[in-house]
PDB file of C-alpha atoms in Angstrom:
ATOM      1  CA  MET E  20      91.159 -28.714-242.094  1.00  0.00           C
ATOM      2  CA  ASN E  21      92.395 -31.751-240.211  1.00  0.00           C
ATOM      3  CA  TRP E  22      88.875 -32.420-238.948  1.00  0.00           C
ATOM      4  CA  ALA E  23      87.442 -32.305-242.463  1.00  0.00           C
ATOM      5  CA  MET E  24      90.089 -34.687-243.801  1.00  0.00           C
ATOM      6  CA  GLN E  25      89.917 -37.133-240.886  1.00  0.00           C
ATOM      7  CA  SER E  26      86.157 -37.123-240.144  1.00  0.00           C
ATOM      8  CA  ARG E  27      84.761 -36.667-243.640  1.00  0.00           C
ATOM      9  CA  GLY E  28      87.478 -38.348-245.619  1.00  0.00           C
ATOM     10  CA  LEU E  29      88.014 -35.333-247.839  1.00  0.00           C
ATOM     11  CA  SER E  30      91.248 -34.868-249.703  1.00  0.00           C
ATOM     12  CA  GLN E  31      93.559 -32.058-248.731  1.00  0.00           C
ATOM     13  CA  ARG E  32      92.789 -30.157-251.949  1.00  0.00           C
ATOM     14  CA  ARG E  33      89.022 -30.508-251.442  1.00  0.00           C
ATOM     15  CA  ALA E  34      89.219 -29.422-247.808  1.00  0.00           C
ATOM     16  CA  CYS E  35      91.301 -26.406-248.789  1.00  0.00           C
ATOM     17  CA  ASP E  36      88.783 -25.465-251.495  1.00  0.00           C
ATOM     18  CA  LEU E  37      85.947 -25.567-248.963  1.00  0.00           C
ATOM     19  CA  ALA E  38      87.977 -23.465-246.500  1.00  0.00           C
ATOM     20  CA  GLY E  39      88.972 -21.007-249.229  1.00  0.00           C
ATOM     21  CA  ILE E  40      92.747 -21.307-248.810  1.00  0.00           C
ATOM     22  CA  ALA E  41      95.499 -22.551-251.078  1.00  0.00           C
ATOM     23  CA  PRO E  42      96.964 -25.999-250.234  1.00  0.00           C
ATOM     24  CA  ARG E  43     100.475 -24.517-250.040  1.00  0.00           C
ATOM     25  CA  VAL E  44      99.281 -22.216-247.241  1.00  0.00           C
ATOM     26  CA  PHE E  45      98.037 -25.237-245.280  1.00  0.00           C
ATOM     27  CA  ARG E  46     101.277 -27.128-245.859  1.00  0.00           C
ATOM     28  CA  TYR E  47     103.528 -24.207-244.903  1.00  0.00           C
ATOM     29  CA  GLN E  48     105.925 -24.893-242.021  1.00  0.00           C
ATOM     30  CA  SER E  49     107.425 -21.918-240.204  1.00  0.00           C
ATOM     31  CA  VAL E  50     111.204 -21.586-240.499  1.00  0.00           C
ATOM     32  CA  ARG E  51     111.409 -18.971-237.734  1.00  0.00           C
ATOM     33  CA  PRO E  52     114.054 -20.029-235.164  1.00  0.00           C
ATOM     34  CA  GLU E  53     113.038 -21.034-231.653  1.00  0.00           C
ATOM     35  CA  GLU E  54     112.404 -17.922-229.565  1.00  0.00           C
ATOM     36  CA  GLU E  55     111.279 -19.306-226.223  1.00  0.00           C
ATOM     37  CA  THR E  56     114.775 -19.261-224.686  1.00  0.00           C
ATOM     38  CA  LEU E  57     115.297 -15.666-225.814  1.00  0.00           C
ATOM     39  CA  ARG E  58     111.852 -14.685-224.544  1.00  0.00           C
ATOM     40  CA  GLN E  59     112.574 -16.214-221.162  1.00  0.00           C
ATOM     41  CA  ARG E  60     115.914 -14.398-220.823  1.00  0.00           C
ATOM     42  CA  LEU E  61     114.278 -11.137-221.930  1.00  0.00           C
ATOM     43  CA  ARG E  62     111.594 -11.550-219.265  1.00  0.00           C
ATOM     44  CA  GLU E  63     114.235 -12.262-216.610  1.00  0.00           C
ATOM     45  CA  LEU E  64     116.251  -9.149-217.495  1.00  0.00           C
ATOM     46  CA  ALA E  65     113.127  -6.980-217.657  1.00  0.00           C
ATOM     47  CA  ASN E  66     112.065  -8.234-214.235  1.00  0.00           C
ATOM     48  CA  GLU E  67     115.520  -7.536-212.793  1.00  0.00           C
ATOM     49  CA  ARG E  68     115.862  -4.115-214.468  1.00  0.00           C
ATOM     50  CA  ARG E  69     112.316  -2.882-214.094  1.00  0.00           C
ATOM     51  CA  ARG E  70     112.986   0.624-215.450  1.00  0.00           C
ATOM     52  CA  PHE E  71     114.997  -0.433-218.502  1.00  0.00           C
ATOM     53  CA  GLY E  72     113.441  -0.124-221.957  1.00  0.00           C
ATOM     54  CA  TYR E  73     114.104  -2.456-224.861  1.00  0.00           C
ATOM     55  CA  ARG E  74     117.193  -0.515-226.043  1.00  0.00           C
ATOM     56  CA  ARG E  75     119.068  -1.013-222.771  1.00  0.00           C
ATOM     57  CA  LEU E  76     117.848  -4.614-222.550  1.00  0.00           C
ATOM     58  CA  HIS E  77     119.240  -5.107-226.059  1.00  0.00           C
ATOM     59  CA  ILE E  78     122.657  -3.938-224.839  1.00  0.00           C
ATOM     60  CA  LEU E  79     122.531  -6.369-221.926  1.00  0.00           C
ATOM     61  CA  LEU E  80     121.545  -9.269-224.210  1.00  0.00           C
ATOM     62  CA  LYS E  81     124.369  -8.468-226.637  1.00  0.00           C
ATOM     63  CA  ARG E  82     126.750  -8.422-223.681  1.00  0.00           C
ATOM     64  CA  GLU E  83     125.657 -11.991-222.890  1.00  0.00           C
ATOM     65  CA  GLY E  84     126.308 -13.123-226.470  1.00  0.00           C
ATOM     66  CA  TRP E  85     122.814 -12.979-227.955  1.00  0.00           C
ATOM     67  CA  GLU E  86     122.789 -12.032-231.645  1.00  0.00           C
ATOM     68  CA  VAL E  87     119.370 -10.493-232.167  1.00  0.00           C
ATOM     69  CA  ASN E  88     118.190  -7.652-234.383  1.00  0.00           C
ATOM     70  CA  HIS E  89     116.801  -4.685-232.472  1.00  0.00           C
ATOM     71  CA  LYS E  90     113.557  -4.798-234.497  1.00  0.00           C
ATOM     72  CA  LYS E  91     112.989  -8.431-233.608  1.00  0.00           C
ATOM     73  CA  LEU E  92     113.775  -7.716-229.978  1.00  0.00           C
ATOM     74  CA  TYR E  93     111.237  -4.884-229.969  1.00  0.00           C
ATOM     75  CA  ARG E  94     108.599  -7.262-231.381  1.00  0.00           C
ATOM     76  CA  LEU E  95     109.261  -9.778-228.604  1.00  0.00           C
ATOM     77  CA  TYR E  96     109.409  -6.949-226.061  1.00  0.00           C
ATOM     78  CA  ALA E  97     105.975  -5.725-227.157  1.00  0.00           C
ATOM     79  CA  GLU E  98     104.453  -9.222-227.347  1.00  0.00           C
ATOM     80  CA  GLU E  99     105.608  -9.959-223.808  1.00  0.00           C
ATOM     81  CA  ARG E 100     104.067  -6.651-222.664  1.00  0.00           C
ATOM     82  CA  LEU E 101     107.264  -5.479-220.988  1.00  0.00           C
ATOM     83  CA  THR E 102     106.813  -1.795-221.815  1.00  0.00           C
ATOM     84  CA  VAL E 103     107.974   0.464-218.975  1.00  0.00           C
ATOM     85  CA  ARG E 104     105.071   2.403-217.558  1.00  0.00           C
ATOM     86  CA  LYS E 105     105.369   5.987-216.403  1.00  0.00           C
ATOM     87  CA  ARG E 106     105.169   6.296-212.660  1.00  0.00           C
ATOM     88  CA  GLY E 107     102.562   8.405-210.988  1.00  0.00           C
ATOM     89  CA  GLY E 108     102.509   9.654-207.428  1.00  0.00           C
ATOM     90  CA  ARG E 109     105.259   8.939-204.981  1.00  0.00           C
ATOM     91  CA  LYS E 110     107.998   6.421-205.689  1.00  0.00           C
ATOM     92  CA  ARG E 111     107.600   2.894-204.384  1.00  0.00           C
ATOM     93  CA  ALA E 112     110.140   0.148-204.031  1.00  0.00           C
ATOM     94  CA  LEU E 113     109.752  -2.553-206.654  1.00  0.00           C
ATOM     95  CA  GLY E 114     111.338  -5.772-205.485  1.00  0.00           C
ATOM     96  CA  THR E 115     114.767  -6.431-204.026  1.00  0.00           C
ATOM     97  CA  ARG E 116     118.214  -7.415-205.212  1.00  0.00           C
ATOM     98  CA  SER E 117     120.330 -10.388-204.191  1.00  0.00           C
ATOM     99  CA  PRO E 118     122.536  -9.752-201.116  1.00  0.00           C
ATOM    100  CA  MET E 119     126.154  -8.705-201.626  1.00  0.00           C
ATOM    101  CA  LEU E 120     129.131 -10.286-199.906  1.00  0.00           C
ATOM    102  CA  LEU E 121     131.211  -8.035-197.659  1.00  0.00           C
ATOM    103  CA  PRO E 122     134.536  -7.000-199.234  1.00  0.00           C
ATOM    104  CA  GLU E 123     137.651  -8.566-197.730  1.00  0.00           C
ATOM    105  CA  SER E 124     140.219  -6.096-199.078  1.00  0.00           C
ATOM    106  CA  ASP E 125     140.388  -2.636-200.561  1.00  0.00           C
ATOM    107  CA  ASN E 126     139.476  -2.093-204.205  1.00  0.00           C
ATOM    108  CA  GLN E 127     137.001  -4.970-204.244  1.00  0.00           C
ATOM    109  CA  ARG E 128     133.854  -2.846-204.107  1.00  0.00           C
ATOM    110  CA  TRP E 129     133.222   0.852-204.618  1.00  0.00           C
ATOM    111  CA  SER E 130     130.000   2.701-203.818  1.00  0.00           C
ATOM    112  CA  LEU E 131     128.890   6.010-205.258  1.00  0.00           C
ATOM    113  CA  ASP E 132     126.098   8.531-204.815  1.00  0.00           C
ATOM    114  CA  PHE E 133     125.309  12.226-205.242  1.00  0.00           C
ATOM    115  CA  VAL E 134     124.909  15.071-202.746  1.00  0.00           C
ATOM    116  CA  SER E 135     123.460  18.484-203.611  1.00  0.00           C
ATOM    117  CA  ASP E 136     124.028  21.952-202.128  1.00  0.00           C
ATOM    118  CA  THR E 137     123.912  25.638-203.126  1.00  0.00           C
ATOM    119  CA  LEU E 138     126.358  28.511-203.489  1.00  0.00           C
ATOM    120  CA  MET E 139     125.834  31.854-201.762  1.00  0.00           C
ATOM    121  CA  ASP E 140     124.235  33.290-204.915  1.00  0.00           C
ATOM    122  CA  GLY E 141     121.673  30.465-205.077  1.00  0.00           C
ATOM    123  CA  ARG E 142     123.271  28.395-207.824  1.00  0.00           C
ATOM    124  CA  ARG E 143     123.097  24.678-207.127  1.00  0.00           C
ATOM    125  CA  PHE E 144     125.935  22.212-207.388  1.00  0.00           C
ATOM    126  CA  ARG E 145     126.262  18.461-207.006  1.00  0.00           C
ATOM    127  CA  VAL E 146     128.966  16.303-205.458  1.00  0.00           C
ATOM    128  CA  LEU E 147     129.741  12.840-206.815  1.00  0.00           C
ATOM    129  CA  CYS E 148     130.945  10.804-203.837  1.00  0.00           C
ATOM    130  CA  ILE E 149     132.877   7.569-204.437  1.00  0.00           C
ATOM    131  CA  ILE E 150     134.119   5.459-201.525  1.00  0.00           C
ATOM    132  CA  ASP E 151     135.874   2.132-201.011  1.00  0.00           C
ATOM    133  CA  ASP E 152     133.494  -0.093-199.026  1.00  0.00           C
ATOM    134  CA  TYR E 153     136.273  -2.017-197.267  1.00  0.00           C
ATOM    135  CA  SER E 154     138.405   0.840-195.946  1.00  0.00           C
ATOM    136  CA  ARG E 155     135.692   3.563-196.050  1.00  0.00           C
ATOM    137  CA  GLU E 156     138.245   5.709-197.889  1.00  0.00           C
ATOM    138  CA  SER E 157     136.810   8.593-199.886  1.00  0.00           C
ATOM    139  CA  LEU E 158     138.170   8.036-203.379  1.00  0.00           C
ATOM    140  CA  ALA E 159     136.656  11.137-204.982  1.00  0.00           C
ATOM    141  CA  THR E 160     134.350  14.073-204.295  1.00  0.00           C
ATOM    142  CA  VAL E 161     133.688  15.595-207.709  1.00  0.00           C
ATOM    143  CA  VAL E 162     132.006  19.016-207.549  1.00  0.00           C
ATOM    144  CA  ASP E 163     130.201  20.561-210.524  1.00  0.00           C
ATOM    145  CA  ASN E 164     126.904  22.122-211.512  1.00  0.00           C
ATOM    146  CA  SER E 165     126.040  19.098-213.669  1.00  0.00           C
ATOM    147  CA  LEU E 166     127.293  15.501-213.566  1.00  0.00           C
ATOM    148  CA  SER E 167     126.128  13.368-216.482  1.00  0.00           C
ATOM    149  CA  GLY E 168     126.613   9.652-217.038  1.00  0.00           C
ATOM    150  CA  ARG E 169     129.559  10.378-219.337  1.00  0.00           C
ATOM    151  CA  ARG E 170     131.189  12.517-216.645  1.00  0.00           C
ATOM    152  CA  VAL E 171     130.721   9.747-214.070  1.00  0.00           C
ATOM    153  CA  ALA E 172     132.335   7.229-216.450  1.00  0.00           C
ATOM    154  CA  ARG E 173     135.254   9.616-217.048  1.00  0.00           C
ATOM    155  CA  GLU E 174     135.834  10.089-213.317  1.00  0.00           C
ATOM    156  CA  LEU E 175     135.764   6.313-212.785  1.00  0.00           C
ATOM    157  CA  ASP E 176     138.334   5.859-215.554  1.00  0.00           C
ATOM    158  CA  GLN E 177     140.648   8.346-213.859  1.00  0.00           C
ATOM    159  CA  LEU E 178     140.303   6.510-210.558  1.00  0.00           C
ATOM    160  CA  ILE E 179     141.077   3.178-212.233  1.00  0.00           C
ATOM    161  CA  GLU E 180     144.256   4.635-213.742  1.00  0.00           C
ATOM    162  CA  CYS E 181     145.445   5.572-210.250  1.00  0.00           C
ATOM    163  CA  ARG E 182     144.140   2.687-208.148  1.00  0.00           C
ATOM    164  CA  GLY E 183     143.338  -0.204-210.469  1.00  0.00           C
ATOM    165  CA  ARG E 184     139.976  -1.656-211.418  1.00  0.00           C
ATOM    166  CA  PRO E 185     137.399  -2.610-208.758  1.00  0.00           C
ATOM    167  CA  GLU E 186     135.472  -5.861-208.929  1.00  0.00           C
ATOM    168  CA  MET E 187     132.104  -4.190-208.330  1.00  0.00           C
ATOM    169  CA  VAL E 188     130.469  -0.764-208.203  1.00  0.00           C
ATOM    170  CA  VAL E 189     127.278  -0.198-206.187  1.00  0.00           C
ATOM    171  CA  SER E 190     124.797   2.611-206.843  1.00  0.00           C
ATOM    172  CA  ASP E 191     121.137   3.517-206.886  1.00  0.00           C
ATOM    173  CA  ASN E 192     118.975   3.666-210.026  1.00  0.00           C
ATOM    174  CA  GLY E 193     119.423   7.358-210.831  1.00  0.00           C
ATOM    175  CA  THR E 194     119.130   8.434-214.464  1.00  0.00           C
ATOM    176  CA  GLU E 195     122.848   9.244-214.733  1.00  0.00           C
ATOM    177  CA  LEU E 196     123.784   5.796-213.427  1.00  0.00           C
ATOM    178  CA  THR E 197     121.435   3.835-215.684  1.00  0.00           C
ATOM    179  CA  SER E 198     122.341   5.804-218.811  1.00  0.00           C
ATOM    180  CA  ASN E 199     123.744   4.286-221.990  1.00  0.00           C
ATOM    181  CA  ALA E 200     127.106   5.858-221.154  1.00  0.00           C
ATOM    182  CA  ILE E 201     127.342   3.850-217.919  1.00  0.00           C
ATOM    183  CA  LEU E 202     126.090   0.648-219.571  1.00  0.00           C
ATOM    184  CA  SER E 203     128.749   1.026-222.266  1.00  0.00           C
ATOM    185  CA  TRP E 204     131.382   1.697-219.603  1.00  0.00           C
ATOM    186  CA  GLN E 205     130.437  -1.509-217.795  1.00  0.00           C
ATOM    187  CA  GLN E 206     130.760  -3.476-221.023  1.00  0.00           C
ATOM    188  CA  GLU E 207     134.126  -1.973-221.929  1.00  0.00           C
ATOM    189  CA  THR E 208     135.729  -2.338-218.493  1.00  0.00           C
ATOM    190  CA  GLY E 209     134.129  -5.607-217.390  1.00  0.00           C
ATOM    191  CA  VAL E 210     133.329  -4.161-213.945  1.00  0.00           C
ATOM    192  CA  SER E 211     130.242  -5.645-212.303  1.00  0.00           C
ATOM    193  CA  TRP E 212     127.620  -3.007-211.429  1.00  0.00           C
ATOM    194  CA  HIS E 213     125.076  -3.655-208.659  1.00  0.00           C
ATOM    195  CA  TYR E 214     121.908  -1.527-208.582  1.00  0.00           C
ATOM    196  CA  ILE E 215     120.118  -1.374-205.240  1.00  0.00           C
ATOM    197  CA  ALA E 216     116.346  -1.802-205.094  1.00  0.00           C
ATOM    198  CA  PRO E 217     114.406   1.432-205.751  1.00  0.00           C
ATOM    199  CA  GLY E 218     113.427   3.153-202.523  1.00  0.00           C
ATOM    200  CA  LYS E 219     115.968   1.167-200.453  1.00  0.00           C
ATOM    201  CA  PRO E 220     118.886   3.587-199.807  1.00  0.00           C
ATOM    202  CA  MET E 221     120.181   1.497-196.886  1.00  0.00           C
ATOM    203  CA  GLN E 222     121.220  -1.180-199.380  1.00  0.00           C
ATOM    204  CA  ASN E 223     123.885   1.408-200.210  1.00  0.00           C
ATOM    205  CA  GLY E 224     124.319   2.382-196.572  1.00  0.00           C
ATOM    206  CA  LEU E 225     128.101   2.922-196.555  1.00  0.00           C
ATOM    207  CA  VAL E 226     128.081   5.787-199.036  1.00  0.00           C
ATOM    208  CA  GLU E 227     124.851   7.126-197.492  1.00  0.00           C
ATOM    209  CA  SER E 228     126.695   7.301-194.153  1.00  0.00           C
ATOM    210  CA  PHE E 229     129.570   9.112-195.848  1.00  0.00           C
ATOM    211  CA  ASN E 230     127.115  11.581-197.392  1.00  0.00           C
ATOM    212  CA  GLY E 231     125.729  12.309-193.934  1.00  0.00           C
ATOM    213  CA  ARG E 232     129.206  13.016-192.546  1.00  0.00           C
ATOM    214  CA  LEU E 233     130.021  15.232-195.542  1.00  0.00           C
ATOM    215  CA  ARG E 234     126.872  17.274-195.118  1.00  0.00           C
ATOM    216  CA  ASP E 235     127.092  17.548-191.320  1.00  0.00           C
ATOM    217  CA  GLU E 236     130.818  18.275-191.009  1.00  0.00           C
ATOM    218  CA  CYS E 237     131.497  20.214-194.212  1.00  0.00           C
ATOM    219  CA  LEU E 238     128.554  21.413-196.307  1.00  0.00           C
ATOM    220  CA  ASN E 239     126.539  22.745-193.350  1.00  0.00           C
ATOM    221  CA  GLU E 240     129.625  24.374-191.836  1.00  0.00           C
ATOM    222  CA  HIS E 241     130.652  26.553-194.789  1.00  0.00           C
ATOM    223  CA  LEU E 242     129.314  29.123-197.214  1.00  0.00           C
ATOM    224  CA  PHE E 243     130.565  28.603-200.749  1.00  0.00           C
ATOM    225  CA  CYS E 244     131.297  31.599-202.964  1.00  0.00           C
ATOM    226  CA  SER E 245     131.967  29.709-206.206  1.00  0.00           C
ATOM    227  CA  TYR E 246     132.408  26.226-207.634  1.00  0.00           C
ATOM    228  CA  ASP E 247     136.180  26.472-207.203  1.00  0.00           C
ATOM    229  CA  HIS E 248     135.722  27.547-203.594  1.00  0.00           C
ATOM    230  CA  ALA E 249     133.441  24.558-202.973  1.00  0.00           C
ATOM    231  CA  ARG E 250     135.956  22.196-204.615  1.00  0.00           C
ATOM    232  CA  GLU E 251     138.783  23.528-202.441  1.00  0.00           C
ATOM    233  CA  ILE E 252     136.921  23.210-199.130  1.00  0.00           C
ATOM    234  CA  ILE E 253     135.356  19.813-199.900  1.00  0.00           C
ATOM    235  CA  ASN E 254     138.665  18.395-201.103  1.00  0.00           C
ATOM    236  CA  ARG E 255     140.414  19.667-197.952  1.00  0.00           C
ATOM    237  CA  TRP E 256     137.743  18.005-195.818  1.00  0.00           C
ATOM    238  CA  ARG E 257     138.082  14.768-197.829  1.00  0.00           C
ATOM    239  CA  ASN E 258     141.840  14.619-197.199  1.00  0.00           C
ATOM    240  CA  ASP E 259     141.288  15.150-193.485  1.00  0.00           C
ATOM    241  CA  TYR E 260     138.560  12.481-193.498  1.00  0.00           C
ATOM    242  CA  ASN E 261     140.910   9.945-195.089  1.00  0.00           C
ATOM    243  CA  GLN E 262     144.026  10.760-193.064  1.00  0.00           C
ATOM    244  CA  ASN E 263     142.911  11.891-189.628  1.00  0.00           C
ATOM    245  CA  ARG E 264     139.211  11.386-188.886  1.00  0.00           C
ATOM    246  CA  PRO E 265     138.680   8.348-186.592  1.00  0.00           C
ATOM    247  CA  HIS E 266     136.069   5.902-187.869  1.00  0.00           C
ATOM    248  CA  THR E 267     134.148   3.922-185.258  1.00  0.00           C
ATOM    249  CA  SER E 268     133.579   0.962-187.608  1.00  0.00           C
ATOM    250  CA  LEU E 269     137.372   0.802-188.146  1.00  0.00           C
ATOM    251  CA  ASN E 270     138.182   0.595-184.402  1.00  0.00           C
ATOM    252  CA  GLY E 271     138.941   4.294-184.201  1.00  0.00           C
ATOM    253  CA  LEU E 272     141.368   4.317-187.134  1.00  0.00           C
ATOM    254  CA  SER E 273     141.214   6.649-190.101  1.00  0.00           C
ATOM    255  CA  PRO E 274     140.667   4.972-193.510  1.00  0.00           C
ATOM    256  CA  LEU E 275     144.324   5.313-194.533  1.00  0.00           C
ATOM    257  CA  GLU E 276     145.533   4.028-191.158  1.00  0.00           C
ATOM    258  CA  PHE E 277     143.180   1.064-191.501  1.00  0.00           C
ATOM    259  CA  ILE E 278     144.525   0.237-194.978  1.00  0.00           C
ATOM    260  CA  LYS E 279     148.114   0.424-193.723  1.00  0.00           C
ATOM    261  CA  ARG E 280     147.427  -1.868-190.767  1.00  0.00           C
ATOM    262  CA  SER E 281     145.408  -4.280-192.889  1.00  0.00           C
ATOM    263  CA  ARG E 282     148.268  -4.663-195.357  1.00  0.00           C
ATOM    264  CA  GLN E 283     150.757  -5.159-192.546  1.00  0.00           C
ATOM    265  CA  ASP E 284     148.573  -7.933-191.089  1.00  0.00           C
ATOM    266  CA  GLN E 285     148.322  -9.597-194.496  1.00  0.00           C
ATOM    267  CA  ASN E 286     152.119  -9.532-194.887  1.00  0.00           C
ATOM    268  CA  ASN E 287     152.637 -10.924-191.366  1.00  0.00           C
ATOM    269  CA  ASN E 288     150.178 -13.762-192.013  1.00  0.00           C
ATOM    270  CA  ARG E 289     151.707 -14.652-195.368  1.00  0.00           C
ATOM    271  CA  PRO E 290     153.503 -18.041-195.112  1.00  0.00           C
ATOM    272  CA  ASN E 291     157.280 -18.039-195.562  1.00  0.00           C
ATOM    273  CA  LEU E 292     158.506 -20.040-198.528  1.00  0.00           C
TER     274      LEU E 292
END
């Protein structure tokens, strides 16, 4: 159209007639708001959360203050070709995460993971293990046949009522821990949640080490008759782990002894007013 008007000197109406379109179509200016900033943020989140679909990305964008309709977000999501593909074959690590700072006091960072075992009759059960990364204290060992995202959020709420809110929680990318229930919990509590890179369990090495001690010193040493029996034995081992078991990374102290000494040192170093 512009070529015909500039090179041939045709009027806009004449050029539109030759092209077979109405002049108002040629003159139309889009009133759609600028989307490039939203597209860029959507691409960044999708690259960071590689296994999140557009619904979970929508939750994350709303958390950051973006007001966008889910249908519009799906259109942008499809245009940017961000659809999550089904994995085939063995799992492979996809990228890394930014390094985390070491905690300097208790209740700064918690780590959690799952351990599985079986009862004597063959029924399987899972253990949700939550530890404090600073003191290595075992905060909870929740035993049940099924542990959903909602159950994990409920257990975290109970811990917060007793101990206060942590600054960060670290976990892998399991389905329970990337569920909508956990995303909603993060939004409601304001707790930062750090997902390790897929296929990199040593990025969550503290709770992995705890899992190894639990399996070696407790799960492999006992036969469990029922879920209640498993809860009783595992909880008894957890109390002994926190109160009595020497930890080499804590200079031979147990987690509770380390917390007590750490708080004493902080009080001694506090300046007198």
